[in-house]
Coordinates of C-alpha atoms in Angstrom, one line a residue:
M77 CA 146.6 30.5 19.8
Y78 CA 147.2 32.6 16.7
T79 CA 148.2 29.6 14.3
H80 CA 146.1 31.0 11.3
Y81 CA 145.9 34.8 12.3
W82 CA 149.1 35.9 10.2
A83 CA 148.4 33.6 7.4
I84 CA 144.9 35.0 6.8
S85 CA 145.9 38.7 7.6
L86 CA 148.8 38.5 5.2
L87 CA 146.2 37.1 2.4
V88 CA 143.5 39.7 2.9
P89 CA 144.7 42.6 0.7
I90 CA 145.1 39.9 -2.2
L91 CA 141.8 38.4 -1.4
A92 CA 140.2 41.8 -1.2
Y93 CA 141.8 42.6 -4.5
L94 CA 140.4 39.4 -6.1
Y95 CA 136.8 39.5 -4.4
A96 CA 136.1 43.0 -3.3
P97 CA 138.5 45.6 -4.9
A98 CA 136.2 48.6 -3.3
I99 CA 137.7 47.4 0.1
L100 CA 141.1 48.7 -0.5
D101 CA 139.8 52.3 -0.9
V102 CA 138.2 52.4 2.8
V103 CA 140.3 50.3 5.0
S104 CA 142.9 51.6 7.4
G105 CA 144.3 50.6 10.7
P106 CA 145.8 47.2 11.9
P107 CA 145.3 43.9 10.2
L108 CA 142.3 42.8 12.1
S109 CA 140.5 46.0 11.1
L110 CA 141.3 44.9 7.5
V111 CA 140.1 41.3 8.0
S112 CA 136.5 42.7 9.6
N113 CA 136.1 45.1 6.6
F114 CA 137.0 42.4 4.2
Y115 CA 134.2 40.0 5.4
V116 CA 131.7 43.1 5.6
S117 CA 132.6 43.6 2.0
L118 CA 132.0 40.1 1.0
L119 CA 128.8 39.9 3.0
G120 CA 127.7 43.4 1.7
R121 CA 128.0 46.7 3.3
P122 CA 125.0 48.1 4.9
Q123 CA 123.3 50.9 2.9
E124 CA 122.4 54.1 4.9
A125 CA 118.8 55.3 4.0
T126 CA 116.3 57.9 5.2
L127 CA 113.0 57.2 6.7
G128 CA 110.8 59.4 4.5
A129 CA 108.3 61.3 6.4
F130 CA 109.3 59.8 9.6
Q131 CA 112.7 61.2 9.5
G132 CA 113.3 63.9 12.0
V133 CA 114.7 67.1 11.2
L134 CA 116.8 69.0 14.0
G135 CA 115.8 72.8 14.3
V136 CA 112.5 72.1 12.6
D137 CA 110.9 69.2 14.7
N138 CA 111.6 70.2 18.3
D139 CA 108.5 69.7 20.5
F140 CA 106.9 66.4 21.6
D141 CA 104.9 64.7 24.1
Y142 CA 107.7 61.9 24.7
I143 CA 111.2 61.6 23.8
V144 CA 112.6 58.0 23.5
V145 CA 116.6 58.0 23.8
G146 CA 117.8 54.9 22.0
G147 CA 116.2 53.5 18.5
G148 CA 116.9 49.8 19.8
T149 CA 115.3 46.8 20.9
A150 CA 113.3 48.6 23.7
G151 CA 113.2 52.1 22.3
N152 CA 111.5 51.5 18.8
P153 CA 108.6 49.3 20.5
V154 CA 108.1 52.0 23.2
G155 CA 108.1 54.8 20.8
T156 CA 105.8 53.3 18.1
R157 CA 103.3 51.9 20.4
L158 CA 103.0 55.5 22.0
A159 CA 102.7 57.2 18.5
E160 CA 100.0 54.8 17.6
A161 CA 98.1 55.9 20.6
G162 CA 98.2 59.4 19.1
F163 CA 101.2 61.1 21.1
R164 CA 103.8 63.3 19.5
V165 CA 107.0 61.0 19.7
A166 CA 110.7 61.5 19.0
I167 CA 113.2 58.8 18.8
V168 CA 116.7 59.7 19.1
E169 CA 119.2 57.3 17.8
A170 CA 122.9 57.9 17.6
G171 CA 123.6 55.7 14.7
P172 CA 122.2 55.6 11.1
Y173 CA 119.3 53.7 9.6
Y174 CA 120.3 50.8 7.4
D175 CA 117.9 49.9 4.5
V176 CA 116.6 46.4 5.6
T177 CA 115.3 45.8 2.1
K178 CA 118.9 45.6 0.8
D179 CA 120.8 42.3 1.4
G180 CA 124.0 42.9 3.7
V181 CA 125.8 42.2 6.8
H182 CA 122.9 43.9 8.7
N183 CA 120.3 41.4 7.8
I184 CA 122.1 38.0 6.8
P185 CA 121.7 35.8 10.0
A186 CA 125.1 34.0 9.9
A187 CA 127.0 37.5 9.9
D188 CA 126.3 37.5 13.8
V189 CA 129.5 35.4 14.0
L190 CA 131.6 38.5 12.8
N191 CA 131.1 40.1 16.3
L192 CA 131.3 37.1 18.4
A193 CA 134.7 37.6 19.3
A194 CA 136.8 39.1 22.2
H195 CA 139.2 41.1 20.2
E196 CA 138.5 44.8 20.2
K197 CA 138.9 44.8 16.3
A198 CA 136.7 41.8 15.6
K199 CA 133.4 43.7 14.8
I200 CA 131.0 45.0 12.2
P201 CA 132.5 48.5 12.2
Q202 CA 129.5 50.5 10.7
M203 CA 127.1 49.0 13.2
D204 CA 129.1 48.3 16.7
W205 CA 129.7 50.6 19.6
S206 CA 132.6 48.4 20.1
F207 CA 132.6 48.7 23.9
M208 CA 135.6 47.0 25.7
T209 CA 135.6 46.0 29.4
E210 CA 138.4 47.0 31.6
P211 CA 141.0 44.2 32.3
Q212 CA 139.2 41.5 34.1
E213 CA 141.2 40.7 37.1
A214 CA 139.9 36.9 37.4
I215 CA 140.5 35.9 34.0
G216 CA 144.1 37.0 33.4
Q217 CA 143.6 40.7 32.8
R218 CA 141.9 40.1 29.5
K219 CA 139.7 42.9 28.2
I220 CA 136.6 41.6 26.4
H221 CA 134.8 43.3 23.4
I222 CA 130.9 43.6 24.0
S223 CA 129.0 44.2 20.9
R224 CA 126.2 46.8 21.1
G225 CA 124.3 48.1 18.1
K226 CA 125.0 51.6 17.0
C227 CA 122.3 52.0 14.3
L228 CA 118.6 52.0 14.2
G229 CA 117.3 48.6 15.5
G230 CA 120.2 48.7 18.3
T231 CA 121.6 45.2 19.2
S232 CA 118.5 43.5 17.6
T233 CA 120.7 44.3 14.5
L234 CA 123.9 42.3 15.9
N235 CA 122.6 39.7 18.4
G236 CA 122.4 36.1 18.0
M237 CA 118.6 36.4 17.3
V238 CA 117.6 33.7 20.0
Y239 CA 114.1 34.2 21.0
Q240 CA 113.3 32.5 24.4
R241 CA 111.1 33.4 27.4
P242 CA 112.3 32.9 31.2
S243 CA 111.5 30.1 33.4
T244 CA 108.2 30.5 35.3
Q245 CA 109.8 30.8 38.8
A246 CA 112.1 33.6 37.2
Y247 CA 109.3 35.6 36.6
D248 CA 108.0 35.2 40.2
Q249 CA 111.8 36.2 41.4
W250 CA 111.3 39.4 39.3
A251 CA 107.7 40.2 40.7
E252 CA 109.0 39.6 44.3
A253 CA 111.9 41.7 43.7
V254 CA 109.9 44.8 42.8
G255 CA 106.9 44.0 44.8
D256 CA 104.6 44.1 41.7
D257 CA 102.6 40.9 40.7
S258 CA 102.0 42.1 37.1
Y259 CA 105.6 40.5 36.3
R260 CA 104.4 37.1 37.2
Q261 CA 104.1 34.9 34.0
E262 CA 100.3 35.0 33.7
S263 CA 100.3 38.8 33.7
F264 CA 103.6 39.6 32.0
E265 CA 103.2 36.8 29.3
P266 CA 100.6 38.8 27.2
F267 CA 103.4 41.4 26.6
Y268 CA 105.7 38.8 25.1
K269 CA 102.9 37.6 22.8
K270 CA 102.1 41.1 21.5
S271 CA 105.5 41.7 20.0
V272 CA 106.1 38.7 17.8
N273 CA 104.5 36.8 14.8
F274 CA 105.4 33.1 14.7
T275 CA 105.9 31.5 11.2
L276 CA 106.7 27.7 10.6
P277 CA 109.9 27.4 8.4
I278 CA 109.9 26.2 4.8
H279 CA 110.7 22.7 4.8
S280 CA 111.9 22.5 1.3
K281 CA 114.9 24.7 1.9
R282 CA 116.1 22.1 4.2
L283 CA 118.9 19.6 3.4
A284 CA 117.6 15.7 3.3
N285 CA 119.8 14.7 6.1
A286 CA 118.7 17.7 8.5
S287 CA 116.3 17.5 11.1
A288 CA 113.0 19.6 10.4
P289 CA 112.1 21.2 13.5
D290 CA 108.5 22.8 13.4
D291 CA 106.9 22.4 16.8
A292 CA 104.7 25.3 17.2
S293 CA 103.0 24.1 20.4
D294 CA 104.5 26.9 22.4
F295 CA 102.8 29.4 19.9
A296 CA 99.6 27.7 19.0
S297 CA 97.6 29.9 21.1
N298 CA 100.4 32.2 21.8
N299 CA 100.9 34.6 18.9
E300 CA 99.3 37.9 18.3
G301 CA 100.9 39.0 15.1
G302 CA 103.2 41.4 16.6
P303 CA 106.0 43.1 14.3
V304 CA 108.9 41.1 15.0
Q305 CA 109.1 37.8 13.1
V306 CA 110.0 34.7 15.0
G307 CA 110.6 31.0 13.9
F308 CA 112.8 28.2 13.2
S309 CA 115.7 28.7 10.6
N310 CA 114.9 27.5 7.3
W311 CA 118.4 26.0 7.0
V312 CA 119.9 23.8 9.6
S313 CA 123.2 22.1 10.0
P314 CA 123.1 18.3 9.7
W315 CA 125.3 18.2 12.7
A316 CA 122.6 19.5 14.8
T317 CA 120.6 16.3 14.5
W318 CA 123.6 14.6 16.0
V319 CA 123.9 17.0 18.9
E320 CA 120.1 16.6 19.6
K321 CA 120.7 12.9 20.0
G322 CA 123.7 13.2 22.1
L323 CA 121.8 15.8 24.2
A324 CA 119.0 13.3 24.7
S325 CA 121.3 10.4 25.4
A326 CA 123.1 12.5 28.2
G327 CA 119.7 12.9 29.8
L328 CA 118.6 16.3 28.4
A329 CA 115.2 15.5 27.3
K330 CA 113.4 17.5 24.3
T331 CA 111.2 20.3 26.0
L332 CA 108.0 21.4 24.3
G333 CA 107.4 24.3 26.6
S334 CA 110.3 26.5 26.5
D335 CA 108.0 29.5 25.8
R336 CA 105.7 28.5 28.6
G337 CA 108.2 28.8 31.3
Q338 CA 109.8 25.4 30.9
L339 CA 113.3 25.6 30.1
M340 CA 114.9 22.3 31.3
G341 CA 115.8 20.1 28.4
H342 CA 116.8 21.0 24.8
H343 CA 115.0 22.2 21.6
Y344 CA 115.8 23.7 18.3
T345 CA 116.6 27.4 18.4
R346 CA 113.6 29.9 17.8
T347 CA 115.2 33.0 16.2
T348 CA 114.2 36.3 15.1
I349 CA 114.7 35.4 11.4
R350 CA 111.9 35.9 8.7
A351 CA 110.7 32.5 7.3
S352 CA 109.8 34.2 4.0
D353 CA 113.3 35.5 2.9
S354 CA 115.7 34.1 5.7
T355 CA 116.7 37.7 6.8
R356 CA 117.2 39.1 10.3
S357 CA 114.1 40.7 11.9
T358 CA 114.8 43.5 14.3
S359 CA 113.0 46.2 16.2
V360 CA 113.1 48.3 13.1
E361 CA 109.8 46.3 12.3
Y362 CA 108.0 48.5 14.8
I363 CA 108.7 51.4 12.7
L364 CA 108.0 50.0 9.2
A365 CA 104.7 48.7 10.7
A366 CA 103.8 52.3 11.9
M367 CA 104.6 53.4 8.5
K368 CA 102.0 51.0 6.9
K369 CA 99.5 52.2 9.4
G370 CA 99.9 55.8 8.5
I371 CA 101.0 57.0 11.6
T372 CA 101.9 60.7 11.5
T373 CA 103.0 61.5 15.0
L374 CA 106.5 59.9 15.0
K375 CA 109.7 61.4 14.1
V376 CA 113.1 59.3 14.1
F377 CA 116.3 61.2 14.5
T378 CA 119.0 59.2 13.3
N379 CA 122.8 59.9 13.5
T380 CA 121.8 61.9 16.7
Q381 CA 123.4 61.5 20.1
A382 CA 121.8 62.3 23.3
T383 CA 124.2 64.1 25.6
K384 CA 122.0 65.2 28.5
I385 CA 118.7 65.0 30.1
V386 CA 117.2 68.6 30.8
L387 CA 115.5 69.1 34.1
D388 CA 113.6 72.3 35.4
E389 CA 114.1 73.9 38.9
E390 CA 111.4 71.5 40.3
K391 CA 113.5 68.3 39.0
R392 CA 111.0 67.7 36.3
V393 CA 112.4 66.3 33.0
V394 CA 111.6 68.8 30.2
G395 CA 113.9 67.7 27.4
V396 CA 117.0 66.2 26.0
K397 CA 120.2 67.8 24.6
V398 CA 121.2 66.1 21.5
W399 CA 124.2 66.4 19.1
S400 CA 124.5 65.9 15.4
K401 CA 126.8 66.9 12.5
G402 CA 128.9 69.3 14.9
A403 CA 125.7 71.2 16.3
E404 CA 123.8 70.9 19.6
Y405 CA 120.0 70.9 19.8
T406 CA 117.4 70.9 22.5
L407 CA 114.3 68.4 22.0
R408 CA 111.4 69.5 24.4
A409 CA 109.1 67.0 26.0
A410 CA 105.8 67.8 27.2
K411 CA 105.1 64.5 29.1
E412 CA 108.2 62.4 29.5
V413 CA 111.6 61.3 28.4
I414 CA 112.3 57.7 28.3
V415 CA 115.7 56.3 28.3
S416 CA 116.5 53.2 26.2
A417 CA 119.9 53.5 25.5
G418 CA 121.1 50.1 26.8
A419 CA 122.8 48.7 29.8
F420 CA 125.9 50.8 29.5
H421 CA 124.7 54.2 27.8
S422 CA 121.5 54.4 30.0
P423 CA 123.3 54.6 33.1
Q424 CA 126.0 56.8 31.5
L425 CA 123.2 59.2 30.5
L426 CA 121.6 59.5 33.9
M427 CA 124.9 60.3 35.5
L428 CA 125.9 62.7 32.8
S429 CA 122.5 64.7 33.7
G430 CA 123.1 64.4 37.4
M431 CA 121.4 61.1 38.5
G432 CA 123.7 58.6 40.1
P433 CA 126.4 57.9 42.8
P434 CA 126.9 61.4 44.4
A435 CA 130.6 60.8 44.8
T436 CA 131.1 59.7 41.1
L437 CA 129.2 62.9 39.8
K438 CA 131.3 65.3 42.0
Q439 CA 134.4 63.6 40.9
H440 CA 133.5 64.7 37.3
G441 CA 132.1 68.1 38.3
I442 CA 128.6 67.2 37.8
A443 CA 125.7 68.7 39.8
V444 CA 123.6 66.3 41.7
E445 CA 120.2 66.3 40.6
A446 CA 119.1 62.9 42.3
A447 CA 121.4 60.9 44.5
L448 CA 120.9 57.2 43.3
P449 CA 123.8 55.0 44.4
G450 CA 122.5 52.1 42.3
V451 CA 123.1 53.9 38.8
G452 CA 125.7 51.7 37.0
Q453 CA 125.7 49.1 39.7
N454 CA 124.6 45.5 39.9
M455 CA 125.6 44.6 36.4
W456 CA 124.7 41.1 35.3
D457 CA 125.9 39.2 32.3
H458 CA 126.1 35.7 31.0
V459 CA 129.3 34.2 29.9
M460 CA 130.5 31.3 27.9
F461 CA 133.3 29.0 26.7
A462 CA 133.4 26.1 24.3
P463 CA 135.5 23.1 23.7
S464 CA 135.6 22.2 19.9
W465 CA 136.0 18.9 18.0
L466 CA 136.7 17.9 14.4
I467 CA 133.5 16.3 12.9
N468 CA 132.5 14.3 9.8
T469 CA 129.2 16.2 8.9
P470 CA 128.8 19.6 7.2
A471 CA 129.1 22.6 9.4
A472 CA 128.8 26.3 8.3
G473 CA 131.7 27.5 10.0
A474 CA 134.2 26.1 7.4
A475 CA 133.0 28.8 4.9
F476 CA 134.6 31.6 6.8
S477 CA 138.1 30.0 6.2
R478 CA 137.6 29.8 2.6
P479 CA 136.5 33.1 1.1
Y480 CA 135.7 31.5 -2.3
K481 CA 133.5 29.2 -0.5
L482 CA 131.6 32.0 1.4
R483 CA 131.0 33.9 -2.0
K484 CA 129.4 30.5 -3.1
Y485 CA 127.1 30.5 0.0
I486 CA 126.4 34.3 -0.5
K487 CA 125.2 33.5 -4.0
Q488 CA 123.2 30.5 -2.7
F489 CA 121.6 32.7 0.0
K490 CA 120.8 35.7 -2.6
A491 CA 119.3 33.4 -5.2
T492 CA 117.2 30.9 -3.1
R493 CA 117.4 32.4 0.6
D494 CA 118.8 29.2 2.2
G495 CA 122.1 27.6 2.7
P496 CA 124.4 28.2 5.8
L497 CA 124.1 32.0 5.8
A498 CA 120.4 31.6 6.7
T499 CA 121.2 30.3 10.0
N500 CA 122.4 32.1 13.3
N501 CA 124.9 29.3 13.8
V502 CA 123.2 28.2 17.0
E503 CA 120.8 25.8 15.9
L504 CA 120.2 23.7 19.1
I505 CA 119.8 24.9 22.5
S506 CA 119.6 23.3 25.9
W507 CA 119.5 24.3 29.7
E508 CA 119.9 22.2 33.0
K509 CA 120.7 22.4 36.6
L510 CA 123.9 20.5 36.7
P511 CA 123.1 16.8 37.7
A512 CA 124.2 15.5 41.2
K513 CA 127.4 13.8 40.2
Y514 CA 128.9 17.3 38.9
R515 CA 127.7 19.3 42.0
T516 CA 130.2 17.4 44.1
R517 CA 132.7 19.8 42.7
F518 CA 130.7 22.7 44.6
S519 CA 131.7 23.7 48.2
Q520 CA 128.9 23.9 50.8
Q521 CA 128.9 27.6 50.2
T522 CA 128.5 27.6 46.4
A523 CA 125.7 25.1 46.8
E524 CA 123.9 27.2 49.4
K525 CA 124.5 30.4 47.4
L526 CA 122.8 28.7 44.3
A527 CA 120.0 27.4 46.2
R528 CA 119.3 30.8 47.8
Q529 CA 119.5 33.0 44.8
F530 CA 118.2 31.0 42.1
A531 CA 114.7 29.2 41.9
A532 CA 114.3 25.4 41.3
D533 CA 113.6 26.0 37.7
W534 CA 116.3 28.3 36.9
P535 CA 119.0 26.6 34.9
E536 CA 122.7 26.9 35.9
T537 CA 124.1 25.9 32.6
E538 CA 123.2 26.4 28.8
Y539 CA 124.7 24.5 25.9
M540 CA 124.3 25.9 22.4
A541 CA 125.4 23.8 19.4
A542 CA 127.6 26.0 17.1
A543 CA 128.6 24.7 13.7
L544 CA 132.1 26.2 13.8
H545 CA 135.4 26.2 15.9
V546 CA 135.5 28.7 18.5
G547 CA 138.8 28.1 20.2
N548 CA 139.7 31.1 22.6
F549 CA 137.2 33.4 21.3
A550 CA 139.8 36.0 20.3
F551 CA 138.4 36.1 16.7
P552 CA 136.7 32.8 15.8
V553 CA 136.2 33.8 12.1
L554 CA 139.7 34.4 11.5
Q555 CA 140.9 31.3 13.4
Q556 CA 138.9 28.8 11.6
P557 CA 141.3 26.0 10.6
L558 CA 142.6 26.3 7.1
N559 CA 142.1 22.6 6.4
G560 CA 138.4 23.3 5.1
K561 CA 137.1 20.6 7.2
S562 CA 134.1 20.7 9.5
Y563 CA 134.2 21.5 13.4
G564 CA 131.6 21.7 16.0
S565 CA 131.5 23.5 19.3
I566 CA 129.1 23.1 22.2
L567 CA 128.9 26.5 23.9
C568 CA 128.7 26.3 27.6
G569 CA 127.0 29.4 29.0
L570 CA 126.7 30.3 32.8
N571 CA 123.2 31.2 33.3
A572 CA 123.1 31.6 37.2
P573 CA 126.0 34.1 37.6
L574 CA 127.0 35.3 41.0
S575 CA 129.8 37.9 40.1
R576 CA 128.5 41.5 39.7
G577 CA 129.9 44.4 37.8
N578 CA 129.6 48.0 37.2
V579 CA 129.5 50.9 34.7
T580 CA 130.5 54.2 35.8
L581 CA 132.0 57.4 34.0
K582 CA 135.3 58.2 32.2
S583 CA 134.6 61.9 32.0
A584 CA 131.8 64.3 31.9
S585 CA 131.4 64.0 28.1
A586 CA 128.9 61.8 26.4
F587 CA 131.5 61.0 23.5
D588 CA 133.8 59.3 26.0
M589 CA 132.8 55.5 26.4
P590 CA 131.8 54.6 29.9
V591 CA 134.1 52.5 31.9
I592 CA 132.9 48.8 32.1
N593 CA 133.9 46.2 34.7
P594 CA 131.8 43.2 34.6
N595 CA 133.9 41.3 37.2
Y596 CA 133.7 38.1 35.2
L597 CA 134.3 35.0 37.5
T598 CA 135.3 37.1 40.5
D599 CA 132.7 35.0 42.7
E600 CA 134.4 31.7 43.3
A601 CA 130.9 30.0 42.9
D602 CA 131.0 31.0 39.2
Q603 CA 134.4 29.2 38.8
Q604 CA 133.1 26.0 40.2
V605 CA 130.1 25.8 38.3
A606 CA 132.1 26.6 35.0
V607 CA 134.6 23.8 35.9
A608 CA 131.6 21.4 36.7
T609 CA 130.0 22.3 33.3
Y610 CA 133.3 21.7 31.6
H611 CA 133.3 18.1 33.0
R612 CA 129.6 17.7 31.9
V613 CA 129.9 19.1 28.2
R614 CA 132.8 16.6 27.8
D615 CA 130.7 13.9 28.9
I616 CA 127.9 15.0 26.4
W617 CA 130.5 15.0 23.7
K618 CA 131.5 11.2 24.7
T619 CA 128.0 10.0 24.0
P620 CA 127.9 7.3 21.5
E621 CA 125.8 9.5 19.3
L622 CA 128.3 12.4 19.1
Q623 CA 131.2 10.2 19.1
S624 CA 129.9 8.6 15.9
I625 CA 130.5 12.0 14.0
T626 CA 133.8 13.1 15.8
I627 CA 137.3 12.6 14.4
G628 CA 140.1 12.1 17.0
G629 CA 140.0 13.6 20.5
E630 CA 138.9 17.0 21.7
Y631 CA 140.5 19.5 19.1
W632 CA 140.5 22.6 21.5
P633 CA 141.6 23.2 24.1
G634 CA 142.5 19.3 23.8
D635 CA 142.7 16.1 25.8
H636 CA 145.6 17.1 27.7
V637 CA 143.5 19.6 29.8
Q638 CA 142.6 16.9 32.4
T639 CA 142.6 18.5 36.2
D640 CA 140.0 21.0 37.4
E641 CA 142.8 23.4 37.9
E642 CA 143.7 23.1 34.0
M643 CA 140.0 23.3 32.9
L644 CA 139.6 26.4 34.9
D645 CA 142.8 27.8 33.3
A646 CA 141.3 27.0 29.7
I647 CA 138.1 28.5 30.7
K648 CA 139.7 31.8 32.0
K649 CA 141.9 32.2 28.5
S650 CA 138.8 31.8 26.5
L651 CA 135.9 33.2 28.5
M652 CA 133.4 35.2 26.4
T653 CA 130.4 37.4 27.1
I654 CA 127.0 36.1 25.4
W655 CA 126.3 39.9 25.2
H656 CA 123.8 39.9 28.0
P657 CA 124.7 43.0 30.1
A658 CA 121.7 43.9 32.3
C659 CA 120.4 45.5 35.7
T660 CA 122.6 48.7 35.5
C661 CA 119.5 50.8 36.4
K662 CA 117.7 48.2 38.3
M663 CA 114.0 48.0 39.0
G664 CA 113.0 47.7 42.6
S665 CA 111.0 49.3 45.4
S666 CA 111.6 52.8 47.2
K667 CA 112.9 50.9 49.9
D668 CA 115.8 49.4 48.2
P669 CA 118.6 52.0 48.3
M670 CA 120.1 50.5 45.2
A671 CA 117.0 50.6 43.0
V672 CA 116.9 53.1 40.3
V673 CA 113.5 52.8 38.8
D674 CA 110.1 51.6 40.2
S675 CA 108.1 48.8 38.7
Q676 CA 106.9 51.1 36.0
A677 CA 110.2 52.0 35.1
R678 CA 110.1 55.6 36.5
V679 CA 113.4 57.0 37.9
F680 CA 113.4 57.8 41.5
G681 CA 113.9 61.4 42.8
V682 CA 113.0 63.1 39.5
Q683 CA 109.6 63.4 37.5
G684 CA 109.0 62.6 33.9
L685 CA 111.8 60.0 33.3
R686 CA 111.8 56.4 32.8
V687 CA 114.5 53.7 31.7
V688 CA 113.1 51.0 29.6
D689 CA 115.8 48.6 28.5
A690 CA 117.9 45.6 29.9
S691 CA 119.4 48.0 32.4
A692 CA 116.2 48.3 34.2
F693 CA 115.8 44.6 34.8
P694 CA 116.0 43.6 38.5
I695 CA 117.6 40.3 37.8
L696 CA 118.7 38.7 34.5
P697 CA 116.4 36.0 33.9
P698 CA 118.1 32.6 32.5
G699 CA 118.6 32.1 28.7
H700 CA 118.6 35.1 26.3
P701 CA 116.9 38.6 27.1
Q702 CA 115.8 39.7 23.8
A703 CA 112.3 38.6 24.3
T704 CA 112.1 40.1 27.6
V705 CA 113.2 43.4 26.2
Y706 CA 110.6 43.4 23.8
A707 CA 108.1 42.5 26.4
L708 CA 109.2 44.9 29.0
A709 CA 109.0 47.8 26.4
E710 CA 105.4 46.6 25.4
K711 CA 104.3 46.5 29.1
I712 CA 105.6 50.0 29.9
A713 CA 104.2 51.5 26.7
H714 CA 100.8 49.9 27.7
E715 CA 101.0 51.3 31.2
I716 CA 101.8 54.8 30.0
I717 CA 98.8 54.7 27.5
K718 CA 96.5 53.2 30.0
A719 CA 97.4 55.8 32.7
S720 CA 96.9 58.7 30.1
R721 CA 93.4 57.3 29.4
G722 CA 92.5 57.2 33.2
G723 CA 93.4 53.8 33.9
L724 CA 91.2 52.2 31.3

């Protein structure tokens, strides 16, 4: 498992001296921390900056109409849209702002692989909250690292950049769960359009033997020039061409409607990467756009952590207590506070402020302001695993096992804005409900559960073509084989999970991480789907098209893994989150005792408080939630502004 671990760990100080001498001055801690910092140094440390006139000053800027807690994927859209409407708005972000005009680990797309690891030390330390789960009973007591962004832009600065919308019937399930038809596709979709600007890739930056995906049919009349840039990567690994052929041969046809509610099939991945310069596009785009518009009513407080929501005697929210540079301040809100701190910090902040399960609050000596048993409960997440093969076509992952090669690609990226660093490492994506031959492994109970809880167009499995060896996901960057050869993995994601987790308090302090227990694979149905998916992906690998580029048998976990029991054991030892935690402050009707917010994201039991981020999802739609987080933020901002204008 750790064949290459110590070899590279022992070499890192030498490599650091040869390639990035400055690293020796700042690194401390175990070898894995050294390795993480080493790669960050190679790619470029993010440079902290201020926001000029938008930079909030604590003790000076105190009074606002709206305070948004969390400058992330949801918080920045909500805050800037309200400021554009003329309201005085504060965005409170616990982390710094990193200059997006400077190249570095924060905006080079391929750097997303640095955080894609289960080990707690595998991270970009300047940008990651570094959440760790509790030991997971169903997967051998493993603790899993869940990366969440701690900087302006939030997790949009760390995620895999996949941009994709839900299936049509998933919208319907959302609408029915909350009793509000405005969440059906035809009504919700305009808010997806409002957030993005689609641009075709620059074909000249592609290798001659790589496919040139440029289908814009999903966006032809579906693009309103929003702040976030979406498109296809300028650079695509040649191996993705063969994966596409293999998927088609296995019955997964190309889909042209993946952003119109039709997920089943395969397509090249659309990402939040700018076509113009191949850099990551994040929710910071909203703030930069507001600057260009000359907005004067927005203040952004960076390096400032919210510690408590302040209520008056009538249980109306009147402000937020924040902490920065060793001092506490109170920001006052004349209208509302909007919590957009993510699936872990949003429920934590509510509980610290007296809103949550009464027993939990009392356990930590917190007065109950609103008894909401659903706060922190109902956690959904998507998980994945990935068999890997040695392949005979170029793949980007080999660069990370050879620092000298990585330096070459860094120079290429900076000079021409192309090459392996210009991709998110997941260049082709596909979804399906497992075919009938694989469903024979389901018990009757599993088949009934899946049919009952997930619509006909809701895929159970997702396949993502990754141009690197993944292995057990402990630290893929460090675990790339040292032979310099190319490896490919098809990541297998479970998109219809039935296991549910929870988030709770460790203490009454905002500075203690919440306790996170996703309960991965605790529902036996998830285990059966995972094993069936393993059989399916092996058959995909065995298509003539993919066999034409493979060398030998399955590299990891290996052909010796044959029985269902052996497959499940391999899955448990390598299971990794796709970083999609959601639903921990779930949306619902007032009749649902576990609902935390209504369909307008207003928290039950208090006045003047909303939760707008993935924690407010009533369900986690199939695929990747980034697009839906942006859309929800746009929708709620629109509803607030409309209500302020008398419904017009």
